[in-house]
Coordinates of C-alpha atoms in Angstrom, one line a residue:
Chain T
X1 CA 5.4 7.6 -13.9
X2 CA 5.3 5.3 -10.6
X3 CA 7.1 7.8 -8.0
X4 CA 9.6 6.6 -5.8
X5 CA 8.7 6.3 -2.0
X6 CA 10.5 7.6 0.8
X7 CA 9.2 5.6 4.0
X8 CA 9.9 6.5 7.6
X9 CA 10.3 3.5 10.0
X10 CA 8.7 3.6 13.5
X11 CA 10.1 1.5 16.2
X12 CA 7.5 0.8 18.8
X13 CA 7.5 -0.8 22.5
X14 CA 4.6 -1.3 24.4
X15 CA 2.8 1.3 22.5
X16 CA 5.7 4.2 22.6
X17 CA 7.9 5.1 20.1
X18 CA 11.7 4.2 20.5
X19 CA 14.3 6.5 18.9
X20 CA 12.7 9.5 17.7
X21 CA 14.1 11.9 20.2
X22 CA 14.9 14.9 18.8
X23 CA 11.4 16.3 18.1
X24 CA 11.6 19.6 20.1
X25 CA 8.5 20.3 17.9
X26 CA 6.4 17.6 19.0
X27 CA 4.2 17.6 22.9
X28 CA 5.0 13.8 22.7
X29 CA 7.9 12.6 20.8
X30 CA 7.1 9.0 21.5
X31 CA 3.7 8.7 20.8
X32 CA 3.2 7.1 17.7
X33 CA 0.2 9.1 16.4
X34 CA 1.6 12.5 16.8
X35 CA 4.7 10.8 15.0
X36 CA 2.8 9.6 12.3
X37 CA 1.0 12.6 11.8
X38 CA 4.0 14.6 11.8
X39 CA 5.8 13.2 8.8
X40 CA 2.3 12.4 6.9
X41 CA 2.1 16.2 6.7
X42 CA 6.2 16.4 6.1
X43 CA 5.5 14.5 3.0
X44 CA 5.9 10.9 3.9
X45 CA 4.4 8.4 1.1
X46 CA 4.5 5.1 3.6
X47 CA 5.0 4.7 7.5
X48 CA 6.4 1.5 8.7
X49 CA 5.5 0.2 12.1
X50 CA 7.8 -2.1 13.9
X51 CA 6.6 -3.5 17.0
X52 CA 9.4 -4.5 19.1
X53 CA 7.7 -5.4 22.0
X54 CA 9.4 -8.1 23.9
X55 CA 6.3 -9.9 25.9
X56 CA 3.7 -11.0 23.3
X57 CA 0.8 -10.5 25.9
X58 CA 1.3 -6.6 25.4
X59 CA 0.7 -7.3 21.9
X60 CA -2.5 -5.9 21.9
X61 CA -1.3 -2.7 22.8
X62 CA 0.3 -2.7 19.3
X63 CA -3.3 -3.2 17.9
X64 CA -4.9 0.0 19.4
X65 CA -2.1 2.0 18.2
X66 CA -3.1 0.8 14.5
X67 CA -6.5 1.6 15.2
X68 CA -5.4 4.9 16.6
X69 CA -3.1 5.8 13.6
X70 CA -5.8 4.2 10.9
X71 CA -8.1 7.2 12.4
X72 CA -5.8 10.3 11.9
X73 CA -3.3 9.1 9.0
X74 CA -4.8 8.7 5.3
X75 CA -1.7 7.3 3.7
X76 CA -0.7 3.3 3.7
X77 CA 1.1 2.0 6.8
X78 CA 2.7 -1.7 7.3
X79 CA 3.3 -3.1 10.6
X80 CA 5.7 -5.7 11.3
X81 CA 7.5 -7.2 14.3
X82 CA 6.2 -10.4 15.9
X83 CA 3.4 -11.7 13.2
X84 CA 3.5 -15.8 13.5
X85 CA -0.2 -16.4 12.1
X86 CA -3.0 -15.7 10.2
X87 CA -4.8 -14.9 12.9
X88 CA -2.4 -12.1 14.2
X89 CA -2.2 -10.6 10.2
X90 CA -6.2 -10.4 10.4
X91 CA -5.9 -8.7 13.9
X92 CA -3.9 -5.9 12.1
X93 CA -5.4 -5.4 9.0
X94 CA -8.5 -5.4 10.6
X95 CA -7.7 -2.8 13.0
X96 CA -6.6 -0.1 9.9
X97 CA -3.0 -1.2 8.7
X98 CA -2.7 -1.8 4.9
X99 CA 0.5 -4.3 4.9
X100 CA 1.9 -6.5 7.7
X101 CA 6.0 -7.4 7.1
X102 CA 6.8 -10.9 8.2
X103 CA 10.6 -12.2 8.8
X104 CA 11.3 -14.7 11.1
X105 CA 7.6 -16.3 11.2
X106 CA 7.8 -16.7 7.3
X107 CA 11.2 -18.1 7.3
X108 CA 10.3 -21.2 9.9
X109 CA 7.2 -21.7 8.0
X110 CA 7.2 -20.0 4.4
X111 CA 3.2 -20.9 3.8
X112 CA 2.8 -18.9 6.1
X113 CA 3.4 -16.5 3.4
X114 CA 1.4 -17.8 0.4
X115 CA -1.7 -18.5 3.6
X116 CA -1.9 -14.5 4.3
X117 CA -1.6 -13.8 0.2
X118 CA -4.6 -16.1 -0.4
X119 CA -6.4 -14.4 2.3
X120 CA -5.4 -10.4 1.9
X121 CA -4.4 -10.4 -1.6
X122 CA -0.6 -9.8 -2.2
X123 CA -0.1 -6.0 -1.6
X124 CA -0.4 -7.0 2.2
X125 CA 2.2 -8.9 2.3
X126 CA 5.8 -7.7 3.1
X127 CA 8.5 -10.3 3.6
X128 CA 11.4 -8.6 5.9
X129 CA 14.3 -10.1 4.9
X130 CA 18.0 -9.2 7.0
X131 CA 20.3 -10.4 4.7
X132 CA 24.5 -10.1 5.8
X133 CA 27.3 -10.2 3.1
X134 CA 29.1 -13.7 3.3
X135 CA 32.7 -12.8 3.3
X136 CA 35.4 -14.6 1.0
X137 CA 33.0 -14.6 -1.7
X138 CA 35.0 -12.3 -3.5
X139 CA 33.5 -10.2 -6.4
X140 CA 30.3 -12.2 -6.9
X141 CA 28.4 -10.8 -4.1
X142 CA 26.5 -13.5 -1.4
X143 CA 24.4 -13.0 1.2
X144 CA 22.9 -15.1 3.8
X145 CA 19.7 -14.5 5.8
X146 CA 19.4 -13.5 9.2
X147 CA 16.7 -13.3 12.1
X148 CA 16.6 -11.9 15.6
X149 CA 17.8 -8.4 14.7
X150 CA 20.8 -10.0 12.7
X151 CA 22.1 -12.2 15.8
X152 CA 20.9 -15.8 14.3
X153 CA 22.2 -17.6 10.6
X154 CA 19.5 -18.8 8.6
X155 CA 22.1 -20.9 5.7
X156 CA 19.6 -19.4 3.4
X157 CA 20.8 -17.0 0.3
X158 CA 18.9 -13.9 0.0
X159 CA 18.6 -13.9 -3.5
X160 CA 16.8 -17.5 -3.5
X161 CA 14.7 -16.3 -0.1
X162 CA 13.5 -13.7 -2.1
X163 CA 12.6 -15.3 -5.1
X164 CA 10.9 -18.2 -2.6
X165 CA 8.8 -15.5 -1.2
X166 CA 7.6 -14.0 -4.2
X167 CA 6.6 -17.3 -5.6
X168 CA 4.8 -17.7 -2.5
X169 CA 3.1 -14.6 -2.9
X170 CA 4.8 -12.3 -1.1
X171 CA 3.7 -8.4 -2.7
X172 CA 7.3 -6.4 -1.7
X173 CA 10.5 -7.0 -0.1
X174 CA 11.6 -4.8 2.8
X175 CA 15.8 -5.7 2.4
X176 CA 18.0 -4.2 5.5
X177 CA 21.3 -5.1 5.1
X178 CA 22.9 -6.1 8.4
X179 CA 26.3 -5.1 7.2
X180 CA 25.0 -1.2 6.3
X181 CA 22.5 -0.7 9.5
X182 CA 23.3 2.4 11.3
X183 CA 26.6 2.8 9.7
X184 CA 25.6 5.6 7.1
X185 CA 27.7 4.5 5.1
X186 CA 24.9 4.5 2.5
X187 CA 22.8 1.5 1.4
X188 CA 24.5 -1.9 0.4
X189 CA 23.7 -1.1 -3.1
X190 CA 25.3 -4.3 -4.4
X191 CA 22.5 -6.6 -2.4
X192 CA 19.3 -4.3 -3.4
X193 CA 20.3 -4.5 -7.0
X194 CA 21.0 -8.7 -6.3
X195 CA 17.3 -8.8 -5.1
X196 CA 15.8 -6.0 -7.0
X197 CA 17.0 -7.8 -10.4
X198 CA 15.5 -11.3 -9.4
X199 CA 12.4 -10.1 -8.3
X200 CA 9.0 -8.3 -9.9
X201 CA 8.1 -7.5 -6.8
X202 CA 8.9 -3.6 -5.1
X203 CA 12.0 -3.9 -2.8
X204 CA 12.4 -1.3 -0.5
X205 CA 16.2 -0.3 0.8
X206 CA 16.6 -0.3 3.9
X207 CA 20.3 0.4 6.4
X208 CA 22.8 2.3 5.8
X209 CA 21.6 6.0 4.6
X210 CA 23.5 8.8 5.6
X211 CA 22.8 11.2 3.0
X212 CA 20.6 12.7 0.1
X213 CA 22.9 10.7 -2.6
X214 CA 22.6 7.4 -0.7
X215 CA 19.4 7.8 -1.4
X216 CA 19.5 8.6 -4.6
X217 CA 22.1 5.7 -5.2
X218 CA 19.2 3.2 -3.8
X219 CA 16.8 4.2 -6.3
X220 CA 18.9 4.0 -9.6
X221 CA 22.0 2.2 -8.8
X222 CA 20.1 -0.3 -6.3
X223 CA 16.7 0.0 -8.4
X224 CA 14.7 0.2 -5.1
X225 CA 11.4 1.5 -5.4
X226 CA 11.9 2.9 -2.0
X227 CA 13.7 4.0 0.6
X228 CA 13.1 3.1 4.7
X229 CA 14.4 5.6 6.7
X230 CA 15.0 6.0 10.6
X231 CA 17.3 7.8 12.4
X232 CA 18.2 10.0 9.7
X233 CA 14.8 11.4 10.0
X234 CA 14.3 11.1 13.7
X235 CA 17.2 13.2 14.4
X236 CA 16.4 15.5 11.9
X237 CA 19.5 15.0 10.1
X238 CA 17.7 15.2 6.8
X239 CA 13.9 16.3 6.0
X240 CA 11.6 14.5 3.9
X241 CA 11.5 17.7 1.8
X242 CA 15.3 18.2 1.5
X243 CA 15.2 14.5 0.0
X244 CA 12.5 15.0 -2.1
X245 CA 14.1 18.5 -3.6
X246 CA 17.8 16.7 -4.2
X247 CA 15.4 13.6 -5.5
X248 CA 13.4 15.8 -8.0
X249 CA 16.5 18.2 -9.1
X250 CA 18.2 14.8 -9.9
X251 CA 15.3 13.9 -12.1
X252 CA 13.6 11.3 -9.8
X253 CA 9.8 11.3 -9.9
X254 CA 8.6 12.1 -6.4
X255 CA 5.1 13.0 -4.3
X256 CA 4.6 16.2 -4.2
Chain Q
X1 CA -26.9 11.0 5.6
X2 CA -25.3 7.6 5.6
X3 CA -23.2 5.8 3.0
X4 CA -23.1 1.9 3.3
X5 CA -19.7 0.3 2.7
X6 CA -20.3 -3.1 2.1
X7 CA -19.0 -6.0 4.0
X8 CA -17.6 -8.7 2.1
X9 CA -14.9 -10.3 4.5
X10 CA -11.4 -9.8 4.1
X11 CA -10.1 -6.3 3.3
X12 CA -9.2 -3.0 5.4
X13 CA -12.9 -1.4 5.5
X14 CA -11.5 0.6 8.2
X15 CA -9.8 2.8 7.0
X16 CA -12.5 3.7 4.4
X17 CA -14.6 4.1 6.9
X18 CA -12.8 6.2 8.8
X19 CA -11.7 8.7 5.8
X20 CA -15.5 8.9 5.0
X21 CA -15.5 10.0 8.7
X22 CA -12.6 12.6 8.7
X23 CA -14.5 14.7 6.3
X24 CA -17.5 14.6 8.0
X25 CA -19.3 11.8 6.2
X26 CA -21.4 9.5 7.7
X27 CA -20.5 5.9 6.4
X28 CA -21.1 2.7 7.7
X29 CA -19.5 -0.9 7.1
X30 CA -22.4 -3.2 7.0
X31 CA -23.4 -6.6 4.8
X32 CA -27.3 -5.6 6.0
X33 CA -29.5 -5.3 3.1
X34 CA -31.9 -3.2 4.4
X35 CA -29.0 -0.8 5.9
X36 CA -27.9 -1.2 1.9
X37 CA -31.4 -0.4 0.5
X38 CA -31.8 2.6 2.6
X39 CA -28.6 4.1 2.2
X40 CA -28.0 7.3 0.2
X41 CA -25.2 6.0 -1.3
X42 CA -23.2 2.5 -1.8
X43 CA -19.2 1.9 -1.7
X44 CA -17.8 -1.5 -2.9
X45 CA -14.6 -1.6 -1.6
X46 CA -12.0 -4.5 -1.9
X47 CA -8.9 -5.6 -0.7
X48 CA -7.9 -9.2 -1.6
X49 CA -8.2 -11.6 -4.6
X50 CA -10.9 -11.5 -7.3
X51 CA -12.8 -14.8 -6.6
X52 CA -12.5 -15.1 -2.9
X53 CA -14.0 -11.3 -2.6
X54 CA -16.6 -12.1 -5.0
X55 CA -17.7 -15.7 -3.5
X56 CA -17.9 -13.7 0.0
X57 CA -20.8 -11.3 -1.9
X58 CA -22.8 -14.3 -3.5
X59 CA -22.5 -16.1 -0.1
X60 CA -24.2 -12.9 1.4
X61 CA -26.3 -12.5 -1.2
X62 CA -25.3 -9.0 -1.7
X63 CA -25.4 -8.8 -5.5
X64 CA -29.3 -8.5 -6.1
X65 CA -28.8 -5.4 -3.3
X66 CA -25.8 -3.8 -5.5
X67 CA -27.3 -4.2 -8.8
X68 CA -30.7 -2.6 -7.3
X69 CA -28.4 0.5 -5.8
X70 CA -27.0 1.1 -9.7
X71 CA -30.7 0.5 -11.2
X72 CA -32.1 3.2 -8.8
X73 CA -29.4 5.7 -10.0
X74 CA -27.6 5.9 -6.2
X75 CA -24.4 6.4 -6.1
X76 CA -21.5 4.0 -6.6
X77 CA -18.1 3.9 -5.8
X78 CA -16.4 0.8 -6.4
X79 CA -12.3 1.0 -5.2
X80 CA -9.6 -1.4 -6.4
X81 CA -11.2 -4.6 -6.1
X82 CA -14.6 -3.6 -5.5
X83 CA -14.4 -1.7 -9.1
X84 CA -12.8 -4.9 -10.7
X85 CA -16.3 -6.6 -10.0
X86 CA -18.2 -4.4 -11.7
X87 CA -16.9 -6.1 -15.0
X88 CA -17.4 -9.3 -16.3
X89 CA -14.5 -11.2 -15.5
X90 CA -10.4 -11.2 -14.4
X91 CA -7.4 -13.0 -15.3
X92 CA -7.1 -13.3 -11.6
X93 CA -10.0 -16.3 -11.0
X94 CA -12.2 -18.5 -12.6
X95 CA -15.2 -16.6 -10.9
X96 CA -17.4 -14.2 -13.4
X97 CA -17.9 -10.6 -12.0
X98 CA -20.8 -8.7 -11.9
X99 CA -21.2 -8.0 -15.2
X100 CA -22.8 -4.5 -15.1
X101 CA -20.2 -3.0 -17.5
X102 CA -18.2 -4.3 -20.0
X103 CA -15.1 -5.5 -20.3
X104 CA -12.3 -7.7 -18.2
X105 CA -9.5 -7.7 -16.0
X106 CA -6.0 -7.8 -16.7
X107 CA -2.7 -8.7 -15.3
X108 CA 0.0 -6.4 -15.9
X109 CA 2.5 -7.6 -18.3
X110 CA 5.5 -6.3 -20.0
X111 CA 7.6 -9.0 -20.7
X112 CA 8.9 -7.9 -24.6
X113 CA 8.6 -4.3 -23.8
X114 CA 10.8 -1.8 -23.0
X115 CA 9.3 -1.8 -19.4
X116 CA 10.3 -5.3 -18.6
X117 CA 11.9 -4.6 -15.3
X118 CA 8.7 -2.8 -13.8
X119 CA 7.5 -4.4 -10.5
X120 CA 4.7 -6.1 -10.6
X121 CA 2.4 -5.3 -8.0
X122 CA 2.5 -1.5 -9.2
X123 CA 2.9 -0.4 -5.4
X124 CA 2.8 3.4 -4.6
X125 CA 1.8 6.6 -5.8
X126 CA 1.4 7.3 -9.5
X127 CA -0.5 10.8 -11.3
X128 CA -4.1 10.4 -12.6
X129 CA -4.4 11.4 -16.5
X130 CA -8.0 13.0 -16.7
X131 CA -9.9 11.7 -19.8
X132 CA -13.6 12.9 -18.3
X133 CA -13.2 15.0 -15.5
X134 CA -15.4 13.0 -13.2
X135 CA -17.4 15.1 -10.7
X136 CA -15.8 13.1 -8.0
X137 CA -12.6 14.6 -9.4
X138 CA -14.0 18.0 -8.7
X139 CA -10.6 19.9 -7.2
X140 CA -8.4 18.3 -8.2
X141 CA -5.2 19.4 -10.6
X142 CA -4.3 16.8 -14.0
X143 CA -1.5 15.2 -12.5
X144 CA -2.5 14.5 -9.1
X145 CA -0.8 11.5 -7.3
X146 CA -3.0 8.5 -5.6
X147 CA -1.5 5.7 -4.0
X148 CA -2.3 2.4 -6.2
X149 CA -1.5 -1.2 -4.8
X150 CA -2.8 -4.0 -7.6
X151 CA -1.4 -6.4 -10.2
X152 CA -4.6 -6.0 -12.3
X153 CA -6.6 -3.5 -14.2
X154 CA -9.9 -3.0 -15.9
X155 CA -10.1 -3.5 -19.8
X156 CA -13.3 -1.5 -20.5
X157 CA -15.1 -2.3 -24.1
X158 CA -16.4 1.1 -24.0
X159 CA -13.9 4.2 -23.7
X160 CA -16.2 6.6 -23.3
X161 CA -16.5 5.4 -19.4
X162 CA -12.6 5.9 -18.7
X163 CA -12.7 8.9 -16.2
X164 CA -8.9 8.5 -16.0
X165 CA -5.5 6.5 -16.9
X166 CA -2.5 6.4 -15.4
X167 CA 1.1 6.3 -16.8
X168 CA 3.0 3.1 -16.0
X169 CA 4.9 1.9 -19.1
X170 CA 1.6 1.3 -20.3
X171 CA -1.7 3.5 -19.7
X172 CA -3.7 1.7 -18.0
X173 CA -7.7 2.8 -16.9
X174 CA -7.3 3.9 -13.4
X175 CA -10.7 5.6 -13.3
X176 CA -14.3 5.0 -14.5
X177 CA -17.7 6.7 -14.4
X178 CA -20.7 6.1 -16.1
X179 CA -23.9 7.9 -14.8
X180 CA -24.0 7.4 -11.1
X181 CA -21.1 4.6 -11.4
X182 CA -17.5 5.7 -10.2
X183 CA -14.7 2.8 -9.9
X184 CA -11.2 3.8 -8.7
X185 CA -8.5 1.8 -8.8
X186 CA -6.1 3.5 -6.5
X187 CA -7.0 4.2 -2.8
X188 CA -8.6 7.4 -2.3
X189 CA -9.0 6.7 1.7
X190 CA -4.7 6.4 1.5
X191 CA -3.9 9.0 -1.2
X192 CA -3.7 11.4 1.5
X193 CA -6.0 15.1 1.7
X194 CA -6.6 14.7 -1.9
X195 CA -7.5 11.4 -1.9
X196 CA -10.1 12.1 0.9
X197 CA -11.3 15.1 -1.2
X198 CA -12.8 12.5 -3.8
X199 CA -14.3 10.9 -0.8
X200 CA -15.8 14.0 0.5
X201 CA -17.1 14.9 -3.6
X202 CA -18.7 11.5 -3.6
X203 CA -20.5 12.2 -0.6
X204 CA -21.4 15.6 -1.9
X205 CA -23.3 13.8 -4.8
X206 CA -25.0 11.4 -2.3
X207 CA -26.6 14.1 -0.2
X208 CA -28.0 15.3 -3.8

């Protein structure tokens, strides 16, 4: 049996780690390394990097933390934020990530999509979609896709954009859902199940976990194949191991 | 000692390099073919699609080299992809493999089974089913997890060279060794301490 992933999302500025603040533990709380390191050997099955990095000339300080992570961490890691080109998804793969996520870039030019498939094979390629519930729909569930952190309308459905991307070769879906983000409220189970159901592809849930169940919700409710966490983890609200135990005593195939 | 990874464009190398290096291996990415011929031991990794990988290896003239590596009884590791190409040919291009075993490639596909709603890639970590315990397996526990990323998998004629399989809807051949040939089709260098154990076996049989 496949396990189900539990994946802790990095946000990363000019090389330091944003969020992530209440590692008493840790010498250096923002470095992404030590971060990294720290919940490979909590039990981590994925890390997520997402370079948020406003100037793109200090991209390449995103590029030697890859390189640095790729050296101490032996388990996958994508990196997304920013990615407009080929040439940029070489850069990254080439310095040690496994996957880059794409969002924005891929929705203003979708072969940008099916170009970095061709070239890295599928399982590289993430497509990020931000998808927020269009209201007045009533029962049957919509949802429209959104860039720039959820501040810009795309008219696309997220259903269809998903279904686009996977024709277009697109290897997993990371789905946050606008509506969910930071709320705890527990994922927008409705949406991942949408997506999840049209696609063959691994979607992972992302916004809105508060708690162990949420999680669990995602996985069989939602029929994610894994779970993005932040802030639940950063402020230590919840441990990779408590998840994993609830996950396992609930019958959920985990990493051990 | 020195392991040579071969270079055959696209693909994260890196990291497999650099998991040969955490346990104290000494491996080097290379598409030389003397570096090749005097290594102690040759991996064939492989990250990308079936025809483009294998075009980038006749277009360095790298398969006389491999082929000569298995004759001489060195060691082999082929992962994902680069085991893939040990076989004759994939559902996934129009390009013939290597040939030095065989048997094909195949796409996943459970349309008509119970398993219909199964993602396809089959993304993440999943528990190797020992069939021959490999002597790169050496340490490990029945059961142990590797992280697998790949929409296809090798159809061996011969089951006497399946190492290992692994349980998705299907069992599927996620490990093969015959003589000094090992082929992995999960990740060792992302599996994690275990993962980098294989590694660290396989180098073990290399300083042999």
């Amino acid at each position: 049996m496949l396990s189900k992933r539990i994946i802790p999302c990095l946000d990363v500025t000019e090389g330091r780690v944003v969020k992530g603040t209440k590692f008493v533990q840790l010498k250096d709380a923002g470095d992404p390394v030590e971060l990294a390191a720290f919940y490979d050997k909590e039990g981590a099955d994925e890390l997520v990097f997402l370079d948020i990095t406003a100037s793109s000339d200090k991209r390449y300080i995103m590029l030697d933390v890859v390189k640095k992570v790729s050296e101490k961490i032996f388990i996958p890691f994508t990196v997304g934020g920013g990615i407009n080109d080929v040439e940029t998804m070489r850069e990254i793969l080439a310095s040690g990530a496994d996957k880059v996520s794409i969002n924005t870039a891929a929705i203003k030019d979708p072969n940008l999509i099916k170009a970095g498939a061709e070239k890295f094979g599928s399982q590289c390629i993430v497509i990020a979609i931000d998808a927020k519930r269009v209201k007045g729909q009533g029962a049957s569930g919509k949802w429209e896709v959104y860039t720039h952190g959820g501040r810009m309308a795309t008219g696309l459905d997220a259903v269809e954009w998903a279904k686009k991307a996977e024709k277009l070769g697109a290897g997993e879906v990371l789905l946050t859902s606008m509506d969910r983000d930071g709320t705890k409220d527990g994922y927008e189970l409705e949406l991942t199940r949408a997506i999840a159901d049209a696609v063959s592809i691994p979607v992972i849930a992302s916004g809105g976990a508060g708690t162990v169940e949420h999680i669990y919700d995602a996985f069989v409710k939602g029929r994610a194949d894994a779970a993005l966490l932040a802030s639940l983890l950063h402020y230590r609200e919840l441990t990779i191991k408590e998840i994993k135990d609830y996950l396992e005593r609930k019958g959920i195939t985990v990493r051990r | 000692m020195s392991i040579a990874i071969i270079d055959y464009g696209a693909g994260n190398l890196r990291s497999v390099e650099k998991a040969f290096e955490a346990v104290g291996i000494n491996a080097e990415i290379t598409k030389d073919k003397v570096a090749i011929r005097n290594a102690k031991g040759v991996v064939l990794p492989g990250v990308g699609s079936f025809d483009a990988a294998i075009n980038e290896l006749r277009a360095a003239a790298l398969e006389g080299v491999i082929e000569e590596a298995i004759a001489l009884g060195k060691p082999f590791l082929g992962i994902c992809l680069g085991m893939q190409h040990l076989f004759g040919s994939s559902e996934e291009g129009k390009q013939k493999g290597l040939n030095l075993l065989p048997g094909t490639v195949k796409k996943f596909n459970f349309s008509g089974t119970p398993w219909s709603n199964q993602s396809i890639p089959h993304m993440g970590w999943n528990r190797l089913l020992f069939k021959h315990k490999a002597p790169i397996f050496a340490g490990l526990d029945e059961g142990t997890m590797m992280y697998f990323a790949h929409s296809y998998h090798v159809v061996p004629e011969n089951d006497t060279i399946v190492a290992s399989r692994t349980d998705y809807g299907v069992e599927f051949v996620s490990a093969i060794w015959k003589d000094n040939v090992f082929g992995l089709q999960f990740h060792p260098e992302k599996s994690g301490e275990k993962g980098l154990l294989i590694l660290k076996n396989f180098g073990k049989l290399c300083s042999k």
